[in-house]
Amino acid sequence: MAYTAMIIGGGISGSLCAIALRKAGISSVVWEAYDGTADNVGAFLTLPVNALDVLHTLDVDISELGFGTPRMTITSGSGRKLGEMPYGTALPDGTVSRTVKRADLYRVLREHTIRCGVQIEYGKRLVDAENTGDAVLARFADGTTAEGDLLIGADGLWSRTREIIDPDAPGPRYAGLINTGGYAHGITLGGEPGMMNAIFGKRCFFVYTSHPKGEVWWMANPARATEPTPAEMAAIAPEEWRAWLIDLFRRDCGPAEAIIAATDKIFAGWNTYDVPTVPRWHRDRMIIIGDAAHATAPSIGQGGAMAIEDTVVLATCLRDSPDIASAFTAHEGLRRERVERVVEQGNRTGGWKTLGPIARIPRDLIMSLGMKHMARTGNDPSRWIYDHHIDWNKPVHSSP
Ligand SMILES: Cc1cc2nc3c(=O)[nH]c(=O)nc-3n(C[C@H](O)[C@H](O)[C@H](O)COP(=O)(O)OP(=O)(O)OC[C@H]3O[C@@H](n4cnc5c(N)ncnc54)[C@H](O)[C@@H]3O)c2cc1C
């Protein structure tokens, strides 16, 4: 179909959606709220194998970024190793999950999008959109407008498109956790580079991994029952983050305290959210994908992967369906059950990070028994998440 799509948001799903649409023969323009150099996001993320499988389909190569993360360990705050497991099954060509700096990923995706001939318009914050019969008219905060055959809201957690499609749509749900982290230098930890080490500490969750060149990348999730306001978060000075974290890990056996001490700049923290069920993903010629439709708490490292998977599914649905409405229905039919199951699992895992001293004991026992069982039987209960493959060449059957 010779559509022209407007993609709102030039993040992970927006860029890849443009690339996937291009592969499906559909042209698009990306409209991004921030200016072109706003790759400000200092943190890192791990792209699991199911996301890398999609990047292979789209010929997007990130093998120069970050490092492979084939396995993860889980340890308790008392230093007891609860288990070790693969970070998903390696792809047939040996590719394993990969940990990358977010800013690097955004840069590579942006460069690839531009190489595909897609135009990216910066400084364009969507404020409203309306169906005009045979098109969609988008209005931006700077007073300009644009028109296209369809509008794809890839505008993230706080999606404006979600509200435009359904003013009653639920917003993000606070997960009771704060995120912070950093990059530590000049510290020798031993252990395998690339191994993701999760520590369910006595008072706080900590995760770290060593770059083969020596830097240690880490994140911590202090629990806080009530949602801090942006003003409260902004009022915490960098050295206060350090002092708070060191205090939280003081009674743990692992290397958290030393890693934090070896970090020059600790990320100013931010709250953790998910978006469990958005009843309406699409209306007329508008649809939401990625975090806008189903943000996943970072606890299972799959939010970006779900956003990435969405892009190829939507592109194949638009490629094979007789019209936009049936393409959107087919997309939702193929995606909703999977992503909501992943969001639910992320919520459960996040809940494990907020437990008090008594509930931690059965948690650690359950994790330890579960991982022993997995090691013995090879039966990984998360395999359905990682082993998911989307076949670009398989026609999508949709009904008009
Ligand atoms: C701490 C943390 C760790 C994480 N770790 C992992 C991980 O290890 N693995 C993983 O797979 N996922 C991880 N995630 C989740 C992942 O980052 C998100 O799921 C992913 O970024 C979602 O991509 P997206 O394209 O939907 O949204 P985003 O990447 O957030 O992009 C949205 C874009 O839309 C733009 N925008 C917003 N509003 C407007 C508007 N009105 N008009 C125009 N543009 C707009 C924004 O500027 C942004 O560029 C993590 C998340 C967090 C918070």
Coordinates of C-alpha atoms and ligand atoms in Angstrom, one line a residue:
M1 CA 0.0 0.0 0.0
A2 CA 1.4 3.4 -0.9
Y3 CA 0.8 5.0 2.5
T4 CA 2.7 8.0 4.0
A5 CA 3.0 7.5 7.7
M6 CA 3.7 10.1 10.4
I7 CA 5.7 8.6 13.2
I8 CA 5.6 10.6 16.5
G9 CA 8.8 10.1 18.5
G10 CA 12.3 9.3 17.3
G11 CA 13.3 7.0 20.1
I12 CA 13.8 3.2 19.8
S13 CA 10.4 2.3 18.4
G14 CA 10.0 5.5 16.2
S15 CA 13.4 5.0 14.4
L16 CA 13.0 1.3 13.9
C17 CA 9.4 1.7 12.8
A18 CA 10.5 4.0 10.1
I19 CA 13.2 1.5 9.0
A20 CA 10.7 -1.4 9.1
L21 CA 8.0 0.6 7.1
R22 CA 10.7 1.5 4.5
K23 CA 11.5 -2.2 4.1
A24 CA 7.7 -2.8 3.7
G25 CA 7.6 -0.1 1.0
I26 CA 5.8 2.5 3.1
S27 CA 7.3 6.0 3.4
S28 CA 7.3 7.9 6.6
V29 CA 8.5 11.1 8.4
V30 CA 9.6 11.0 12.0
W31 CA 8.5 13.9 14.2
E32 CA 10.6 14.2 17.4
A33 CA 9.9 16.6 20.3
Y34 CA 13.5 17.2 21.2
D35 CA 16.3 18.7 19.0
G36 CA 18.7 16.4 17.1
T37 CA 21.4 16.3 19.7
A38 CA 19.3 15.3 22.6
D39 CA 20.8 11.9 23.1
N40 CA 21.1 12.9 26.7
V41 CA 20.1 9.6 28.3
G42 CA 23.2 8.6 30.1
A43 CA 22.2 5.1 31.2
F44 CA 22.6 1.7 29.5
L45 CA 20.3 -1.1 28.6
T46 CA 20.6 -4.7 27.6
L47 CA 19.0 -5.7 24.3
P48 CA 17.9 -9.3 24.7
V49 CA 18.2 -11.8 21.9
N50 CA 14.6 -11.4 20.8
A51 CA 15.3 -7.7 20.1
L52 CA 18.5 -8.5 18.3
D53 CA 16.7 -11.0 16.1
V54 CA 14.4 -8.1 15.0
L55 CA 17.5 -5.9 14.4
H56 CA 18.9 -8.6 12.1
T57 CA 15.7 -8.7 10.1
L58 CA 16.0 -5.0 9.6
D59 CA 19.8 -5.1 8.9
V60 CA 20.6 -2.8 11.8
D61 CA 24.0 -3.7 13.1
I62 CA 24.8 -2.8 16.7
S63 CA 27.7 -5.3 17.1
E64 CA 30.2 -2.4 17.4
L65 CA 28.3 -1.1 20.5
G66 CA 28.8 -2.2 24.1
F67 CA 29.5 -5.9 24.8
G68 CA 27.8 -9.3 24.8
T69 CA 25.9 -10.3 27.9
P70 CA 25.3 -14.0 27.5
R71 CA 24.5 -14.9 31.1
M72 CA 23.4 -13.6 34.4
T73 CA 23.9 -14.5 38.1
I74 CA 21.6 -13.8 41.0
T75 CA 23.0 -13.3 44.5
S76 CA 21.5 -12.4 47.8
G77 CA 22.7 -9.5 50.0
S78 CA 24.4 -12.0 52.3
G79 CA 26.6 -13.0 49.4
R80 CA 24.9 -16.4 48.7
K81 CA 24.8 -17.2 45.0
L82 CA 21.2 -18.1 44.2
G83 CA 21.8 -19.2 40.7
E84 CA 23.1 -18.5 37.2
M85 CA 21.2 -18.6 33.9
P86 CA 21.5 -17.7 30.3
Y87 CA 20.3 -14.2 29.2
G88 CA 18.1 -16.0 26.5
T89 CA 19.3 -18.6 24.0
A90 CA 21.9 -17.4 21.5
L91 CA 20.6 -16.8 18.0
P92 CA 21.6 -19.4 15.3
D93 CA 24.6 -17.2 14.3
G94 CA 25.9 -17.1 17.9
T95 CA 24.6 -13.6 18.7
V96 CA 24.0 -13.2 22.4
S97 CA 22.1 -10.4 24.3
R98 CA 24.0 -7.1 24.3
T99 CA 24.5 -4.3 26.8
V100 CA 24.8 -0.9 25.2
K101 CA 24.9 2.7 26.2
R102 CA 21.5 4.3 25.4
A103 CA 23.0 7.3 23.7
D104 CA 25.1 5.1 21.4
L105 CA 22.0 3.0 20.5
Y106 CA 20.0 6.1 19.7
R107 CA 22.8 7.5 17.5
V108 CA 23.1 4.3 15.5
L109 CA 19.4 4.0 15.0
R110 CA 19.2 7.7 13.9
E111 CA 22.0 7.2 11.4
H112 CA 20.4 4.1 10.0
T113 CA 17.0 5.8 9.7
I114 CA 18.6 8.7 7.8
R115 CA 20.6 6.2 5.6
C116 CA 17.2 4.7 4.7
G117 CA 16.1 8.0 3.3
V118 CA 13.7 8.8 6.1
Q119 CA 13.3 12.5 7.1
I120 CA 13.5 13.2 10.8
E121 CA 12.0 16.5 12.0
Y122 CA 13.2 17.7 15.4
G123 CA 11.7 20.2 17.8
K124 CA 8.2 18.9 16.9
R125 CA 6.2 18.1 19.9
L126 CA 2.8 16.6 19.1
V127 CA 0.0 18.3 20.9
D128 CA -3.1 17.2 19.0
A129 CA -4.2 15.1 16.1
E130 CA -7.5 14.6 14.3
N131 CA -8.9 12.4 11.5
T132 CA -9.9 14.4 8.5
G133 CA -11.7 11.6 6.7
D134 CA -9.0 10.2 4.4
A135 CA -6.0 11.5 6.4
V136 CA -4.7 12.5 9.8
L137 CA -3.8 16.1 10.7
A138 CA -1.1 16.5 13.4
R139 CA -0.6 19.7 15.4
F140 CA 2.7 20.5 17.0
A141 CA 3.6 22.8 19.9
D142 CA 5.3 25.3 17.7
G143 CA 2.0 25.9 15.8
T144 CA 2.9 23.9 12.7
T145 CA 0.9 21.0 11.3
A146 CA 1.5 18.0 9.1
E147 CA -0.7 15.5 7.4
G148 CA -0.3 11.8 6.6
D149 CA -2.4 8.7 5.8
L150 CA -1.8 7.3 9.3
L151 CA -0.2 8.4 12.5
I152 CA 1.9 6.0 14.7
G153 CA 2.5 7.2 18.2
A154 CA 5.9 6.0 19.2
D155 CA 6.1 8.7 21.9
G156 CA 7.0 6.6 24.9
L157 CA 5.8 6.3 28.5
W158 CA 4.0 9.7 28.7
S159 CA 2.5 9.4 25.2
R160 CA 0.4 12.2 24.0
T161 CA -0.9 10.0 21.2
R162 CA -2.3 7.6 23.7
E163 CA -4.4 10.4 25.2
I164 CA -5.5 11.6 21.8
I165 CA -6.7 8.1 20.8
D166 CA -8.5 7.7 24.1
P167 CA -8.8 10.6 26.6
D168 CA -9.7 8.0 29.3
A169 CA -6.6 5.9 28.7
P170 CA -4.7 4.9 31.9
G171 CA -1.4 6.6 32.4
P172 CA 1.9 5.2 33.8
R173 CA 1.7 3.2 37.1
Y174 CA 4.5 4.0 39.6
A175 CA 6.3 0.7 40.5
G176 CA 7.6 1.7 44.0
L177 CA 11.2 1.9 42.8
I178 CA 13.7 4.6 42.0
N179 CA 16.4 4.0 39.3
T180 CA 20.0 5.3 39.4
G181 CA 23.4 4.1 38.3
G182 CA 26.7 5.0 36.8
Y183 CA 30.0 3.8 35.3
A184 CA 32.8 2.9 37.7
H185 CA 36.5 3.2 36.8
G186 CA 39.7 1.8 38.2
I187 CA 38.1 -1.1 40.1
T188 CA 39.0 -4.7 39.7
L189 CA 36.3 -7.2 40.5
G190 CA 37.3 -10.5 39.0
G191 CA 34.5 -12.5 37.5
E192 CA 33.6 -12.8 33.8
P193 CA 33.3 -9.6 31.7
G194 CA 29.8 -9.3 30.3
M195 CA 28.2 -11.4 33.0
M196 CA 25.1 -9.5 34.4
N197 CA 25.3 -9.8 38.2
A198 CA 22.0 -9.1 40.0
I199 CA 22.1 -8.7 43.8
F200 CA 18.9 -8.7 45.8
G201 CA 20.5 -6.7 48.7
K202 CA 19.1 -6.5 52.2
R203 CA 17.8 -3.0 51.6
C204 CA 18.2 -2.4 47.9
F205 CA 18.5 -4.1 44.5
F206 CA 21.8 -3.7 42.6
V207 CA 23.0 -5.0 39.2
Y208 CA 26.4 -4.6 37.6
T209 CA 28.4 -5.9 34.7
S210 CA 32.0 -5.4 33.6
H211 CA 32.9 -4.1 30.2
P212 CA 35.7 -6.2 28.7
K213 CA 37.9 -3.0 28.7
G214 CA 37.4 -2.6 32.5
E215 CA 34.6 -0.1 33.1
V216 CA 31.9 -1.4 35.5
W217 CA 28.3 -0.5 34.5
W218 CA 25.8 -0.6 37.3
M219 CA 22.3 0.3 38.4
A220 CA 20.5 0.4 41.7
N221 CA 16.8 0.4 42.6
P222 CA 16.1 2.0 46.0
A223 CA 12.5 1.1 47.0
R224 CA 10.2 3.9 47.9
A225 CA 6.5 3.3 48.5
T226 CA 5.2 6.7 47.6
E227 CA 6.0 8.3 44.2
P228 CA 8.6 11.1 44.6
T229 CA 7.6 14.3 42.8
P230 CA 10.0 15.7 40.1
A231 CA 10.8 18.5 42.6
E232 CA 11.8 16.0 45.3
M233 CA 14.0 14.1 42.9
A234 CA 15.6 17.3 41.5
A235 CA 16.4 18.5 45.1
I236 CA 18.7 15.5 45.7
A237 CA 22.3 16.6 45.1
P238 CA 24.8 14.2 43.4
E239 CA 26.7 13.5 46.6
E240 CA 23.5 12.8 48.4
W241 CA 22.7 10.0 45.9
R242 CA 26.1 8.6 46.7
A243 CA 25.8 8.8 50.5
W244 CA 22.2 7.3 50.4
L245 CA 23.3 4.4 48.2
I246 CA 26.4 3.6 50.2
D247 CA 24.2 3.5 53.3
L248 CA 21.7 1.2 51.6
F249 CA 24.4 -1.3 50.7
R250 CA 26.5 -1.0 53.9
R251 CA 25.2 -4.3 55.3
D252 CA 25.5 -6.3 52.0
C253 CA 28.4 -8.6 51.2
G254 CA 28.8 -7.8 47.4
P255 CA 30.9 -5.2 45.7
A256 CA 28.1 -2.5 45.5
E257 CA 29.6 -0.1 47.9
A258 CA 33.1 -0.3 46.3
I259 CA 31.5 0.2 42.8
I260 CA 29.6 3.2 43.9
A261 CA 32.6 4.7 45.5
A262 CA 34.6 4.3 42.2
T263 CA 31.9 6.1 40.2
D264 CA 32.6 9.8 39.4
K265 CA 29.1 10.8 38.3
I266 CA 26.1 9.0 39.7
F267 CA 23.0 9.4 37.5
A268 CA 20.4 11.7 39.0
G269 CA 17.6 9.2 39.8
W270 CA 14.3 8.7 38.1
N271 CA 11.1 6.9 39.0
T272 CA 10.1 3.5 37.6
Y273 CA 6.8 3.0 35.9
D274 CA 4.9 0.6 33.7
V275 CA 1.7 0.8 31.7
P276 CA -0.2 -2.5 32.2
T277 CA -3.3 -2.4 30.0
V278 CA -4.3 0.3 27.6
P279 CA -7.7 -0.7 26.4
R280 CA -7.5 1.2 23.0
W281 CA -4.3 1.0 21.0
H282 CA -5.9 2.5 17.9
R283 CA -8.7 4.6 16.6
D284 CA -9.4 5.5 13.0
R285 CA -6.0 6.2 11.4
M286 CA -3.9 6.5 14.7
I287 CA -2.1 3.7 16.6
I288 CA 0.4 3.6 19.5
I289 CA 3.4 1.2 19.7
G290 CA 6.2 0.6 22.2
D291 CA 6.1 2.2 25.7
A292 CA 3.1 4.3 24.6
A293 CA 1.0 1.1 24.4
H294 CA 2.6 -1.2 27.0
A295 CA 5.6 0.1 29.0
T296 CA 7.3 -2.6 30.9
A297 CA 9.1 -2.1 34.2
P298 CA 12.8 -2.3 33.6
S299 CA 13.1 -5.2 36.0
I300 CA 13.0 -7.8 33.2
G301 CA 14.9 -5.8 30.6
Q302 CA 12.2 -6.3 27.9
G303 CA 10.5 -2.9 27.4
G304 CA 12.8 -1.9 24.6
A305 CA 12.6 -5.4 23.1
M306 CA 8.8 -5.3 23.1
A307 CA 8.9 -1.8 21.4
I308 CA 11.3 -3.2 18.8
E309 CA 9.2 -6.3 18.1
D310 CA 6.1 -4.0 17.6
T311 CA 7.8 -2.2 14.7
V312 CA 8.2 -5.2 12.4
V313 CA 4.8 -6.6 13.3
L314 CA 3.1 -3.3 12.5
A315 CA 5.1 -2.9 9.2
T316 CA 4.1 -6.4 8.0
C317 CA 0.5 -5.9 9.0
L318 CA 0.4 -2.6 7.0
R319 CA 2.2 -4.4 4.1
D320 CA -0.3 -7.3 3.9
S321 CA -3.6 -5.8 5.0
P322 CA -6.2 -4.4 2.6
D323 CA -6.6 -1.2 4.6
I324 CA -5.3 0.7 7.7
A325 CA -8.1 -0.4 10.0
S326 CA -7.6 -4.1 9.4
A327 CA -3.8 -3.7 9.6
F328 CA -4.2 -2.1 13.1
T329 CA -6.6 -4.8 14.2
A330 CA -4.2 -7.5 12.9
H331 CA -1.3 -5.9 14.8
E332 CA -3.1 -5.8 18.0
G333 CA -4.2 -9.4 17.6
L334 CA -0.6 -10.4 17.1
R335 CA 0.9 -8.3 20.0
R336 CA -1.5 -7.7 22.9
E337 CA -1.4 -11.0 24.7
R338 CA 2.4 -11.3 24.5
V339 CA 3.2 -7.8 25.6
E340 CA 0.8 -7.8 28.5
R341 CA 2.2 -11.1 29.7
V342 CA 5.7 -9.5 29.6
V343 CA 4.5 -6.3 31.5
E344 CA 2.9 -8.6 34.1
Q345 CA 6.1 -10.5 34.6
G346 CA 8.1 -7.3 34.8
N347 CA 5.7 -6.1 37.5
R348 CA 6.2 -9.3 39.5
T349 CA 10.0 -9.2 39.2
G350 CA 9.9 -5.5 40.3
G351 CA 7.8 -6.5 43.3
W352 CA 10.6 -8.8 44.5
K353 CA 12.9 -5.8 44.8
T354 CA 10.6 -4.0 47.2
L355 CA 10.2 -6.8 49.8
G356 CA 11.0 -6.3 53.5
P357 CA 13.3 -8.4 55.6
I358 CA 10.8 -11.2 56.4
A359 CA 9.4 -11.7 52.8
R360 CA 12.9 -11.7 51.5
I361 CA 13.6 -15.1 53.0
P362 CA 11.0 -17.1 51.1
R363 CA 11.8 -15.0 48.0
D364 CA 15.5 -16.0 48.1
L365 CA 14.5 -19.7 48.7
I366 CA 12.0 -19.7 45.8
M367 CA 14.6 -18.1 43.4
S368 CA 17.3 -20.5 44.5
L369 CA 15.0 -23.6 44.1
G370 CA 13.8 -22.3 40.7
M371 CA 17.3 -21.7 39.4
K372 CA 18.5 -25.1 40.6
H373 CA 15.5 -26.7 38.8
M374 CA 16.3 -24.8 35.7
A375 CA 20.0 -25.8 35.8
R376 CA 19.0 -29.5 36.3
T377 CA 16.3 -29.7 33.6
G378 CA 17.4 -27.0 31.2
N379 CA 13.8 -25.8 31.4
D380 CA 13.9 -21.9 31.4
P381 CA 10.4 -20.5 32.2
S382 CA 11.4 -17.3 30.4
R383 CA 12.2 -19.0 27.2
W384 CA 8.8 -17.9 25.6
I385 CA 10.1 -14.3 25.9
Y386 CA 13.6 -14.8 24.5
D387 CA 12.9 -17.4 21.8
H388 CA 10.2 -15.3 20.1
H389 CA 11.0 -15.0 16.3
I390 CA 9.0 -12.8 13.9
D391 CA 9.2 -14.0 10.3
W392 CA 9.3 -11.0 8.0
N393 CA 8.3 -13.1 5.0
K394 CA 5.3 -14.8 6.6
P395 CA 2.2 -13.1 5.2
V396 CA -0.2 -11.5 7.7
H397 CA -3.8 -12.6 7.3
S398 CA -6.2 -9.9 8.3
S399 CA -9.8 -9.4 7.6
P400 CA -11.1 -6.1 6.3
Ligands
LIG1 C1 16.1 2.3 33.9 C2 15.6 1.6 32.6 C3 16.3 0.5 32.2 C4 15.8 -0.2 31.1 N1 16.4 -1.3 30.7 C5 16.0 -2.0 29.6 C6 16.7 -3.1 29.1 O1 17.7 -3.5 29.7 N2 16.2 -3.7 28.0 C7 15.1 -3.3 27.3 O2 14.7 -3.9 26.3 N3 14.4 -2.2 27.8 C8 14.8 -1.6 28.9 N4 14.2 -0.5 29.3 C9 12.9 0.0 28.6 C10 13.2 0.7 27.4 O3 14.1 1.8 27.6 C11 11.9 1.3 26.8 O4 10.9 0.3 26.7 C12 12.1 1.9 25.4 O5 13.0 3.0 25.4 C13 10.8 2.2 24.7 O6 11.0 2.7 23.5 P1 9.9 3.7 22.8 O7 10.4 4.0 21.5 O8 8.6 3.2 23.0 O9 10.0 5.0 23.7 P2 11.3 6.0 23.9 O10 12.6 5.3 23.6 O11 11.1 6.6 25.2 O12 11.1 7.1 22.8 C14 10.0 8.0 22.8 C15 10.4 9.2 22.0 O13 9.2 10.0 21.7 C16 9.6 11.4 21.9 N5 8.3 12.1 22.3 C17 7.7 12.0 23.5 N6 6.6 12.8 23.4 C18 6.5 13.4 22.2 C19 5.6 14.2 21.5 N7 4.5 14.7 22.1 N8 5.9 14.6 20.3 C20 7.0 14.2 19.6 N9 7.9 13.3 20.2 C21 7.6 12.9 21.5 C22 10.6 11.4 23.0 O14 11.4 12.5 23.0 C23 11.4 10.1 22.6 O15 12.4 10.4 21.7 C24 14.6 0.3 30.4 C25 14.0 1.4 30.9 C26 14.4 2.1 32.0 C27 13.7 3.3 32.5

